[in-house]
mmCIF file of C-alpha atoms in Angstrom:
data_model
loop_
_atom_site.group_PDB
_atom_site.id
_atom_site.type_symbol
_atom_site.label_atom_id
_atom_site.label_comp_id
_atom_site.label_asym_id
_atom_site.label_seq_id
_atom_site.Cartn_x
_atom_site.Cartn_y
_atom_site.Cartn_z
ATOM 1 C CA MET A 365 -25.559 -18.912 -29.215
ATOM 2 C CA THR A 366 -28.647 -17.851 -30.836
ATOM 3 C CA PRO A 367 -30.250 -14.125 -30.502
ATOM 4 C CA GLU A 368 -33.276 -15.689 -28.106
ATOM 5 C CA GLU A 369 -30.662 -17.267 -26.087
ATOM 6 C CA PHE A 370 -28.680 -14.258 -25.644
ATOM 7 C CA LYS A 371 -31.575 -12.156 -24.958
ATOM 8 C CA LYS A 372 -32.496 -14.663 -21.805
ATOM 9 C CA ILE A 373 -28.795 -14.210 -20.317
ATOM 10 C CA ILE A 374 -29.005 -10.607 -20.971
ATOM 11 C CA GLY A 375 -32.073 -10.411 -18.917
ATOM 12 C CA TYR A 376 -30.568 -12.954 -16.335
ATOM 13 C CA PHE A 377 -27.542 -10.008 -16.149
ATOM 14 C CA VAL A 378 -29.807 -7.206 -15.495
ATOM 15 C CA GLU A 379 -31.890 -9.270 -12.771
ATOM 16 C CA GLU A 380 -28.581 -9.964 -11.083
ATOM 17 C CA SER A 381 -27.490 -6.470 -11.228
ATOM 18 C CA GLN A 382 -30.364 -5.555 -9.247
ATOM 19 C CA ASP A 383 -28.847 -6.681 -5.936
ATOM 20 C CA HIS A 384 -25.305 -5.642 -6.799
ATOM 21 C CA LEU A 385 -26.827 -1.832 -7.207
ATOM 22 C CA ASN A 386 -28.395 -1.977 -4.285
ATOM 23 C CA THR A 387 -25.608 -3.381 -2.383
ATOM 24 C CA ILE A 388 -23.298 -0.362 -3.588
ATOM 25 C CA TYR A 389 -25.790 2.037 -3.127
ATOM 26 C CA GLN A 390 -26.411 0.716 0.469
ATOM 27 C CA GLY A 391 -22.917 1.491 0.926
ATOM 28 C CA LEU A 392 -22.544 4.533 -0.886
ATOM 29 C CA PHE A 393 -25.603 6.230 1.294
ATOM 30 C CA ASN A 394 -23.988 4.739 4.428
ATOM 31 C CA LEU A 395 -20.882 6.195 3.491
ATOM 32 C CA GLN A 396 -19.117 6.643 6.797
ATOM 33 C CA ASN A 397 -19.876 3.351 7.712
ATOM 34 C CA THR A 398 -18.878 1.809 4.982
ATOM 35 C CA ILE A 399 -15.490 3.240 5.217
ATOM 36 C CA ASP A 400 -15.002 2.250 8.825
ATOM 37 C CA ASP A 401 -16.394 -1.027 8.378
ATOM 38 C CA ARG A 402 -13.897 -3.406 5.788
ATOM 39 C CA ASP A 403 -16.770 -5.908 5.809
ATOM 40 C CA GLU A 404 -18.831 -3.419 4.043
ATOM 41 C CA LEU A 405 -16.189 -2.041 1.600
ATOM 42 C CA GLY A 406 -15.923 -5.944 0.501
ATOM 43 C CA GLU A 407 -19.603 -6.172 -0.095
ATOM 44 C CA ILE A 408 -19.317 -3.295 -2.856
ATOM 45 C CA PHE A 409 -16.327 -5.074 -3.683
ATOM 46 C CA ARG A 410 -18.041 -8.000 -4.436
ATOM 47 C CA ALA A 411 -20.634 -6.229 -5.983
ATOM 48 C CA THR A 412 -18.812 -4.084 -8.297
ATOM 49 C CA PHE A 413 -16.498 -7.462 -9.969
ATOM 50 C CA CYS A 414 -19.670 -8.989 -10.658
ATOM 51 C CA LEU A 415 -20.572 -5.824 -12.340
ATOM 52 C CA LYS A 416 -17.446 -6.376 -14.360
ATOM 53 C CA GLY A 417 -17.490 -9.472 -15.332
ATOM 54 C CA GLY A 418 -20.666 -9.619 -16.910
ATOM 55 C CA ALA A 419 -20.325 -6.000 -18.637
ATOM 56 C CA ALA A 420 -17.322 -7.650 -20.036
ATOM 57 C CA MET A 421 -18.398 -10.836 -20.462
ATOM 58 C CA LEU A 422 -21.871 -9.463 -22.497
ATOM 59 C CA GLY A 423 -19.848 -6.408 -24.499
ATOM 60 C CA PHE A 424 -20.784 -4.043 -22.558
ATOM 61 C CA THR A 425 -16.850 -1.675 -22.712
ATOM 62 C CA SER A 426 -18.862 1.418 -21.923
ATOM 63 C CA LEU A 427 -20.098 0.019 -18.603
ATOM 64 C CA GLN A 428 -17.633 -2.108 -18.275
ATOM 65 C CA LYS A 429 -15.527 0.876 -17.852
ATOM 66 C CA ILE A 430 -17.108 2.996 -15.635
ATOM 67 C CA VAL A 431 -17.564 0.073 -13.190
ATOM 68 C CA TYR A 432 -13.831 0.113 -13.056
ATOM 69 C CA GLY A 433 -13.252 3.778 -12.328
ATOM 70 C CA LEU A 434 -15.475 3.399 -9.870
ATOM 71 C CA ASP A 435 -13.654 0.380 -8.211
ATOM 72 C CA ASP A 436 -10.385 2.743 -8.736
ATOM 73 C CA CYS A 437 -11.916 4.618 -6.778
ATOM 74 C CA LEU A 438 -13.634 2.508 -3.980
ATOM 75 C CA LYS A 439 -10.215 1.334 -2.921
ATOM 76 C CA LEU A 440 -8.877 4.707 -1.967
ATOM 77 C CA LEU A 441 -11.865 4.421 0.940
ATOM 78 C CA ARG A 442 -9.804 1.963 3.027
ATOM 79 C CA CYS A 443 -7.444 4.917 3.848
ATOM 80 C CA PRO A 444 -8.798 6.553 7.557
ATOM 81 C CA ILE A 445 -10.576 9.537 5.840
ATOM 82 C CA ILE A 446 -13.963 11.662 6.858
ATOM 83 C CA ALA A 447 -16.355 11.426 4.279
ATOM 84 C CA ASP A 448 -18.304 14.554 3.551
ATOM 85 C CA GLU A 449 -21.242 15.017 1.681
ATOM 86 C CA PRO A 450 -19.585 16.225 -1.971
ATOM 87 C CA LEU A 451 -17.468 12.750 -1.575
ATOM 88 C CA GLN A 452 -20.970 10.699 -0.942
ATOM 89 C CA LEU A 453 -22.978 12.958 -3.793
ATOM 90 C CA LEU A 454 -20.024 12.258 -6.182
ATOM 91 C CA PHE A 455 -20.025 8.291 -5.933
ATOM 92 C CA LEU A 456 -23.820 8.551 -6.118
ATOM 93 C CA ASP A 457 -23.807 10.508 -9.891
ATOM 94 C CA ILE A 458 -21.197 7.643 -10.589
ATOM 95 C CA TYR A 459 -23.916 4.993 -9.463
ATOM 96 C CA HIS A 460 -26.795 6.358 -11.234
ATOM 97 C CA ALA A 461 -24.653 6.445 -14.622
ATOM 98 C CA ILE A 462 -24.629 2.417 -13.487
ATOM 99 C CA LYS A 463 -27.670 2.491 -13.064
ATOM 100 C CA ARG A 464 -29.434 3.989 -16.071
ATOM 101 C CA LEU A 465 -26.898 2.091 -18.495
ATOM 102 C CA ILE A 466 -28.122 -1.357 -16.805
ATOM 103 C CA LEU A 467 -31.405 -0.166 -16.883
ATOM 104 C CA GLU A 468 -31.479 0.976 -20.483
ATOM 105 C CA ILE A 469 -29.951 -2.725 -21.782
ATOM 106 C CA LYS A 470 -33.371 -4.587 -21.628
ATOM 107 C CA THR A 471 -35.217 -1.556 -23.693
ATOM 108 C CA PRO A 472 -36.490 -3.093 -26.447
ATOM 109 C CA ASP A 473 -33.602 -0.505 -28.516
ATOM 110 C CA GLY A 474 -30.759 -1.664 -25.911
ATOM 111 C CA LEU A 475 -27.826 0.106 -24.993
ATOM 112 C CA THR A 476 -27.194 1.854 -27.859
ATOM 113 C CA ALA A 477 -24.385 4.486 -28.244
ATOM 114 C CA ASP A 478 -26.202 7.162 -28.479
ATOM 115 C CA LYS A 479 -27.859 6.579 -24.768
ATOM 116 C CA VAL A 480 -24.457 5.566 -23.219
ATOM 117 C CA ALA A 481 -23.135 9.008 -25.246
ATOM 118 C CA ASP A 482 -26.257 11.118 -23.180
ATOM 119 C CA ILE A 483 -25.696 8.916 -20.168
ATOM 120 C CA THR A 484 -22.118 9.213 -19.821
ATOM 121 C CA LEU A 485 -21.557 12.711 -21.027
ATOM 122 C CA ASN A 486 -19.991 14.298 -17.876
ATOM 123 C CA ILE A 487 -19.078 10.666 -16.303
ATOM 124 C CA ASP A 488 -15.251 11.420 -17.221
ATOM 125 C CA SER A 489 -14.770 14.765 -15.538
ATOM 126 C CA THR A 490 -16.933 13.603 -12.301
ATOM 127 C CA PHE A 491 -14.189 10.896 -12.111
ATOM 128 C CA THR A 492 -11.745 13.665 -12.245
ATOM 129 C CA VAL A 493 -13.236 16.039 -9.438
ATOM 130 C CA LEU A 494 -14.221 12.280 -7.321
ATOM 131 C CA ASN A 495 -10.230 11.384 -7.149
ATOM 132 C CA SER A 496 -9.274 15.152 -6.378
ATOM 133 C CA HIS A 497 -11.882 15.354 -3.761
ATOM 134 C CA LEU A 498 -10.218 11.837 -2.473
ATOM 135 C CA LEU A 499 -6.818 12.306 -2.572
ATOM 136 C CA PHE A 500 -7.447 16.197 -1.020
ATOM 137 C CA LEU A 501 -9.523 14.328 2.175
ATOM 138 C CA ILE A 502 -6.229 11.820 2.398
ATOM 139 C CA ASP A 503 -3.858 13.806 2.470
ATOM 140 C CA LYS A 504 -6.178 16.201 5.244
ATOM 141 C CA SER A 505 -6.492 12.936 7.327
ATOM 142 C CA TYR A 506 -3.681 10.931 6.659
ATOM 143 C CA TYR A 507 -0.742 12.312 8.951
ATOM 144 C CA LYS A 508 -3.524 12.432 11.642
ATOM 145 C CA ALA A 509 -3.157 8.389 11.498
ATOM 146 C CA LYS A 510 0.301 7.678 11.930
ATOM 147 C CA ILE A 511 1.795 7.132 15.066
ATOM 148 C CA THR A 512 1.476 10.039 17.384
ATOM 149 C CA ASN A 513 1.805 8.750 20.816
ATOM 150 C CA ILE A 514 5.397 9.725 21.159
ATOM 151 C CA ASP A 515 5.100 8.673 25.600
ATOM 152 C CA ALA A 516 5.019 4.942 24.234
ATOM 153 C CA CYS A 517 8.722 5.513 22.677
ATOM 154 C CA GLN A 518 10.239 6.596 25.815
ATOM 155 C CA THR A 519 12.038 3.805 25.991
ATOM 156 C CA TRP A 520 13.863 3.709 22.762
ATOM 157 C CA SER A 521 16.821 5.856 21.719
ATOM 158 C CA TYR A 522 15.341 6.491 18.089
ATOM 159 C CA ASP A 523 13.433 9.440 18.664
ATOM 160 C CA ILE A 524 11.184 9.637 15.863
ATOM 161 C CA PRO A 525 8.323 6.932 15.923
ATOM 162 C CA LEU A 526 8.464 4.169 13.569
ATOM 163 C CA LYS A 527 5.899 1.607 12.665
ATOM 164 C CA LEU A 528 7.124 -2.010 10.933
ATOM 165 C CA ILE A 529 4.443 -3.702 9.080
ATOM 166 C CA LEU A 530 5.966 -7.314 8.157
ATOM 167 C CA ILE A 531 4.251 -8.939 5.092
ATOM 168 C CA ASP A 532 4.129 -11.670 3.523
ATOM 169 C CA THR A 533 1.858 -14.500 1.332
ATOM 170 C CA LYS A 534 3.532 -17.341 3.405
ATOM 171 C CA ALA A 535 1.826 -18.070 6.845
ATOM 172 C CA PHE A 536 4.614 -19.890 8.630
ATOM 173 C CA LEU A 537 6.905 -16.767 8.007
ATOM 174 C CA CYS A 538 3.995 -14.603 9.506
ATOM 175 C CA ARG A 539 4.089 -16.948 12.154
ATOM 176 C CA ALA A 540 7.691 -17.017 12.415
ATOM 177 C CA PHE A 541 8.126 -12.995 13.067
ATOM 178 C CA ALA A 542 5.114 -13.371 15.485
ATOM 179 C CA ASP A 543 7.354 -15.430 17.419
ATOM 180 C CA TYR A 544 10.539 -13.642 16.699
ATOM 181 C CA PHE A 545 9.033 -10.073 17.175
ATOM 182 C CA GLU A 546 6.574 -10.788 20.324
ATOM 183 C CA GLY A 547 7.089 -7.600 22.667
ATOM 184 C CA LEU A 548 8.772 -5.574 20.143
ATOM 185 C CA PRO A 549 6.482 -2.295 20.197
ATOM 186 C CA ASN A 550 4.943 -1.321 16.719
ATOM 187 C CA VAL A 551 4.944 -4.155 14.821
ATOM 188 C CA GLN A 552 2.383 -5.408 12.427
ATOM 189 C CA ILE A 553 2.145 -8.799 11.115
ATOM 190 C CA VAL A 554 0.117 -8.941 7.739
ATOM 191 C CA ASN A 555 -0.341 -12.610 5.853
ATOM 192 C CA GLY A 556 -1.064 -10.755 2.175
ATOM 193 C CA THR A 557 0.128 -8.181 -0.104
ATOM 194 C CA PHE A 558 1.129 -4.536 0.006
ATOM 195 C CA ASP A 559 -1.653 -3.593 -1.997
ATOM 196 C CA GLU A 560 -3.873 -4.729 -0.079
ATOM 197 C CA LEU A 561 -2.992 -1.983 2.597
ATOM 198 C CA PRO A 562 -4.416 0.816 2.881
ATOM 199 C CA PHE A 563 -1.689 3.121 3.448
ATOM 200 C CA PHE A 564 1.968 3.189 4.597
ATOM 201 C CA ASP A 565 5.039 5.536 4.157
ATOM 202 C CA CYS A 566 7.882 3.356 2.232
ATOM 203 C CA ILE A 567 7.888 -0.549 1.110
ATOM 204 C CA VAL A 568 11.095 -2.396 1.010
ATOM 205 C CA THR A 569 12.550 -4.192 -1.828
ATOM 206 C CA ALA A 570 15.699 -6.479 -1.557
ATOM 207 C CA ALA A 571 16.458 -7.671 -5.106
ATOM 208 C CA SER A 572 19.953 -8.864 -6.522
ATOM 209 C CA SER A 573 22.760 -6.011 -5.939
ATOM 210 C CA LEU A 574 23.988 -6.992 -9.255
ATOM 211 C CA ASN A 575 21.879 -5.026 -11.632
ATOM 212 C CA SER A 576 19.336 -4.651 -9.023
ATOM 213 C CA ALA A 577 16.807 -2.345 -10.522
ATOM 214 C CA ASN A 578 15.696 -5.063 -13.109
ATOM 215 C CA ASN A 579 15.166 -7.508 -10.715
ATOM 216 C CA ILE A 580 13.285 -5.491 -8.402
ATOM 217 C CA ASP A 581 9.890 -7.562 -7.410
ATOM 218 C CA ALA A 582 7.558 -7.245 -10.705
ATOM 219 C CA THR A 583 4.724 -6.634 -8.589
ATOM 220 C CA VAL A 584 5.994 -3.636 -6.691
ATOM 221 C CA LEU A 585 7.336 -2.503 -10.105
ATOM 222 C CA LYS A 586 4.174 -2.471 -11.623
ATOM 223 C CA PHE A 587 2.390 -0.693 -8.859
ATOM 224 C CA PHE A 588 4.857 2.530 -9.007
ATOM 225 C CA GLY A 589 5.167 2.801 -12.767
ATOM 226 C CA LYS A 590 8.249 2.006 -15.223
ATOM 227 C CA ASP A 591 9.201 5.757 -13.847
ATOM 228 C CA VAL A 592 10.156 4.776 -10.245
ATOM 229 C CA GLU A 593 11.917 1.487 -11.916
ATOM 230 C CA THR A 594 14.001 4.308 -13.869
ATOM 231 C CA LEU A 595 14.644 6.935 -11.364
ATOM 232 C CA LEU A 596 15.812 4.184 -9.199
ATOM 233 C CA GLN A 597 18.152 2.474 -11.737
ATOM 234 C CA LYS A 598 19.610 6.419 -12.134
ATOM 235 C CA ARG A 599 20.505 6.415 -8.156
ATOM 236 C CA ILE A 600 22.146 3.254 -8.527
ATOM 237 C CA GLN A 601 24.270 4.191 -11.103
ATOM 238 C CA GLU A 602 25.008 7.470 -9.887
ATOM 239 C CA GLU A 603 25.976 6.085 -6.384
ATOM 240 C CA TYR A 604 27.472 2.494 -6.853
ATOM 241 C CA LEU A 605 28.058 2.158 -10.549
ATOM 242 C CA GLY A 606 24.955 0.152 -11.000
ATOM 243 C CA ASP A 607 26.019 -2.735 -8.277
ATOM 244 C CA GLN A 608 24.855 -1.735 -5.151
ATOM 245 C CA PRO A 609 26.328 -3.560 -2.243
ATOM 246 C CA ILE A 610 24.804 -5.800 0.639
ATOM 247 C CA GLY A 611 24.731 -3.333 3.631
ATOM 248 C CA THR A 612 23.429 -0.644 1.440
ATOM 249 C CA SER A 613 19.979 1.312 1.341
ATOM 250 C CA LEU A 614 18.625 3.586 -1.166
ATOM 251 C CA ILE A 615 15.298 5.362 -0.770
ATOM 252 C CA VAL A 616 13.497 6.805 -3.789
ATOM 253 C CA GLU A 617 10.139 9.315 -4.161
ATOM 254 C CA THR A 618 7.677 7.338 -5.957
ATOM 255 C CA ASN A 619 5.479 10.618 -6.205
ATOM 256 C CA HIS A 620 2.840 8.191 -5.169
ATOM 257 C CA ILE A 621 0.462 9.883 -2.319
ATOM 258 C CA LEU A 622 0.104 7.160 0.139
ATOM 259 C CA HIS A 623 3.486 5.528 -0.771
ATOM 260 C CA PRO A 624 5.817 8.354 -1.231
ATOM 261 C CA PHE A 625 9.209 6.245 -0.966
ATOM 262 C CA ILE A 626 10.505 2.964 -1.937
ATOM 263 C CA ALA A 627 13.818 1.475 0.006
ATOM 264 C CA HIS A 628 15.663 -0.505 -2.409
ATOM 265 C CA SER A 629 18.241 -2.604 -0.113
ATOM 266 C CA PRO A 630 19.677 -5.449 -1.421
ATOM 267 C CA THR A 631 20.006 -8.974 0.068
ATOM 268 C CA LEU A 632 21.981 -10.681 -2.576
ATOM 269 C CA ARG A 633 24.871 -10.548 -4.414
ATOM 270 C CA MET A 634 24.498 -13.312 -6.672
ATOM 271 C CA GLN A 635 21.938 -16.300 -7.682
ATOM 272 C CA MET A 636 23.342 -18.513 -4.460
ATOM 273 C CA SER A 637 22.198 -19.582 -1.379
ATOM 274 C CA MET A 638 22.348 -17.105 1.427
ATOM 275 C CA ALA A 639 21.557 -19.608 4.468
ATOM 276 C CA GLY A 640 24.510 -19.474 6.771
ATOM 277 C CA LYS A 641 25.310 -15.629 5.858
ATOM 278 C CA ASP A 642 23.445 -12.409 7.590
ATOM 279 C CA HIS A 643 23.011 -10.733 4.380
ATOM 280 C CA VAL A 644 18.728 -10.436 5.971
ATOM 281 C CA TYR A 645 20.316 -8.740 8.982
ATOM 282 C CA GLN A 646 22.213 -6.064 6.686
ATOM 283 C CA GLY A 647 19.694 -5.752 4.860
ATOM 284 C CA MET A 648 17.253 -4.913 7.404
ATOM 285 C CA TRP A 649 19.579 -3.037 9.372
ATOM 286 C CA SER A 650 20.946 -0.648 6.292
ATOM 287 C CA THR A 651 17.101 -0.120 5.619
ATOM 288 C CA LEU A 652 16.424 1.023 9.230
ATOM 289 C CA LEU A 653 19.250 3.412 9.554
ATOM 290 C CA ALA A 654 18.425 4.973 6.048
ATOM 291 C CA ILE A 655 15.242 5.872 7.262
ATOM 292 C CA ARG A 656 16.711 7.014 10.540
ATOM 293 C CA LYS A 657 18.401 9.757 8.367
ATOM 294 C CA HIS A 658 16.210 10.444 5.900
ATOM 295 C CA ASN A 659 14.055 11.077 9.258
ATOM 296 C CA GLN A 660 17.155 13.264 10.689
ATOM 297 C CA THR A 661 17.121 15.299 7.418
ATOM 298 C CA TYR A 662 13.429 16.010 7.013
ATOM 299 C CA CYS A 663 12.670 16.736 11.153
ATOM 300 C CA SER A 664 11.062 19.569 10.312
ATOM 301 C CA CYS A 665 8.770 18.494 7.941
ATOM 302 C CA LEU A 666 6.077 15.963 8.440
ATOM 303 C CA GLN A 667 5.023 15.167 5.571
ATOM 304 C CA LYS A 668 8.322 13.889 4.193
ATOM 305 C CA GLN A 669 9.081 11.912 7.129
ATOM 306 C CA ILE A 670 8.841 7.329 6.833
ATOM 307 C CA ASN A 671 7.304 6.554 10.235
ATOM 308 C CA THR A 672 5.211 3.721 8.156
ATOM 309 C CA VAL A 673 7.574 0.890 6.671
ATOM 310 C CA VAL A 674 5.901 -2.050 4.963
ATOM 311 C CA VAL A 675 8.936 -5.252 4.577
ATOM 312 C CA PRO A 676 8.454 -8.415 3.639
ATOM 313 C CA GLY A 677 10.295 -11.459 4.537
ATOM 314 C CA LEU A 678 13.871 -10.571 3.401
ATOM 315 C CA GLY A 679 15.705 -13.308 1.756
ATOM 316 C CA THR A 680 13.284 -16.024 1.311
ATOM 317 C CA SER A 681 13.659 -15.811 -2.233
ATOM 318 C CA PRO A 682 15.270 -16.752 -4.191
ATOM 319 C CA GLY A 683 18.056 -16.858 -1.454
ATOM 320 C CA SER A 684 16.536 -19.539 -0.136
ATOM 321 C CA VAL A 685 17.005 -18.258 3.727
ATOM 322 C CA PRO A 686 15.123 -20.663 6.030
ATOM 323 C CA VAL A 687 12.265 -19.257 7.718
ATOM 324 C CA ASP A 688 13.283 -19.741 11.250
ATOM 325 C CA GLU A 689 16.713 -17.493 10.265
ATOM 326 C CA VAL A 690 15.189 -14.758 8.230
ATOM 327 C CA ALA A 691 12.618 -13.393 11.245
ATOM 328 C CA ARG A 692 15.138 -13.909 13.675
ATOM 329 C CA GLN A 693 17.789 -12.212 11.593
ATOM 330 C CA MET A 694 14.943 -9.146 10.923
ATOM 331 C CA SER A 695 13.979 -9.144 14.460
ATOM 332 C CA MET A 696 17.404 -8.970 15.799
ATOM 333 C CA ALA A 697 17.995 -5.719 13.763
ATOM 334 C CA TYR A 698 15.442 -4.173 14.498
ATOM 335 C CA GLN A 699 16.005 -4.975 18.459
ATOM 336 C CA ASN A 700 19.350 -3.899 17.630
ATOM 337 C CA PHE A 701 17.996 -0.344 16.101
ATOM 338 C CA LEU A 702 16.030 0.345 18.643
ATOM 339 C CA PHE A 703 18.025 -0.114 21.640
ATOM 340 C CA SER A 704 20.942 1.303 20.503
ATOM 341 C CA ILE A 705 22.712 4.350 22.809
ATOM 342 C CA GLN A 706 23.052 7.470 20.754
ATOM 343 C CA PRO A 707 26.393 8.654 21.195
ATOM 344 C CA SER A 708 25.010 12.082 21.997
ATOM 345 C CA GLU A 709 22.825 10.198 24.938
ATOM 346 C CA CYS A 710 25.540 8.545 26.054
ATOM 347 C CA SER A 711 27.616 11.837 26.719
ATOM 348 C CA TYR A 712 24.551 13.539 28.075
ATOM 349 C CA GLN A 713 24.265 9.985 30.945
ATOM 350 C CA ARG A 714 28.284 10.252 31.729
ATOM 351 C CA GLN A 715 27.494 14.185 32.274
ATOM 352 C CA VAL A 716 24.646 13.563 34.651
ATOM 353 C CA GLN A 717 26.522 10.805 36.105
ATOM 354 C CA ASP A 718 29.364 13.051 36.755
ATOM 355 C CA LEU A 719 27.311 15.884 38.122
ATOM 356 C CA LEU A 720 25.784 13.318 40.823
ATOM 357 C CA ALA A 721 29.088 12.420 41.722
ATOM 358 C CA LEU A 722 30.287 16.091 42.781
ATOM 359 C CA PHE A 723 27.039 16.097 45.190
#
């Protein structure tokens, strides 16, 4: 590529970037509307994606790094927060830094190292404050977004509101979920991936029980980091001598402010078909029981409770359980969990019946 051709490409990049900058600015200027409207937020993500790609292609690594940082902060806007003026100003500070970098590209001297240093002098501290403020706003509003309508749950025997998010990338499994979970309370079905969800308390993984910590879904491990894998390995070794049996579930903290727990519930003992077995039911049932026990332990601490649980299709791979059977067994476990009568309640009902018999 000749210098003239490269110069033309840079010109095209700067020209196209103006539209992307306008999109970002409008989204940040009307920040609360952007938070409340997923389509508006999606427009900003498309704009930052184009800027990142162009900057990477042309070798503007400093610009690329800042846009990546902005993108990471924007992802936190998927949470139900109330934007304030400091949040908007911090976002706009980063926007103006990106805009200045792009404008300098087309100057006679181009984007020199001195110009980058001047424009990005305080950018790291701005990102630090922005991230901290975002987490503050999320923490402030997050638990208000949990299930609080206790009256809607009075037909359950379970005394702590619970919401299931059944998630899978396979549309036919999601349709099976819709069929088998129809009419059950507090169930949401999502055809997608867990990292697209704005928030949840706990995600369920169902790896092989043999050396299970090494076989947990790679995407989940990558999302939460190596420390979570190490902690889970330690728990499995301590409690099950490295071989966590089917029908058990371990809940481990992740130290992630939006997704604080993982429930490890193996459904497969070895690499073999699970068709005709109830391993999926056991995995779902043990998870719900572990969450119940966890919530009873932390009944006086709202921030430690698990109310929103993400559950993928258990046993679909490598267990090879038919889709309908996966949805059926998971639904049976959830129904039994919701409508089971606790021993204390049975005792109470008997006492009431005995008193009525006296009159």
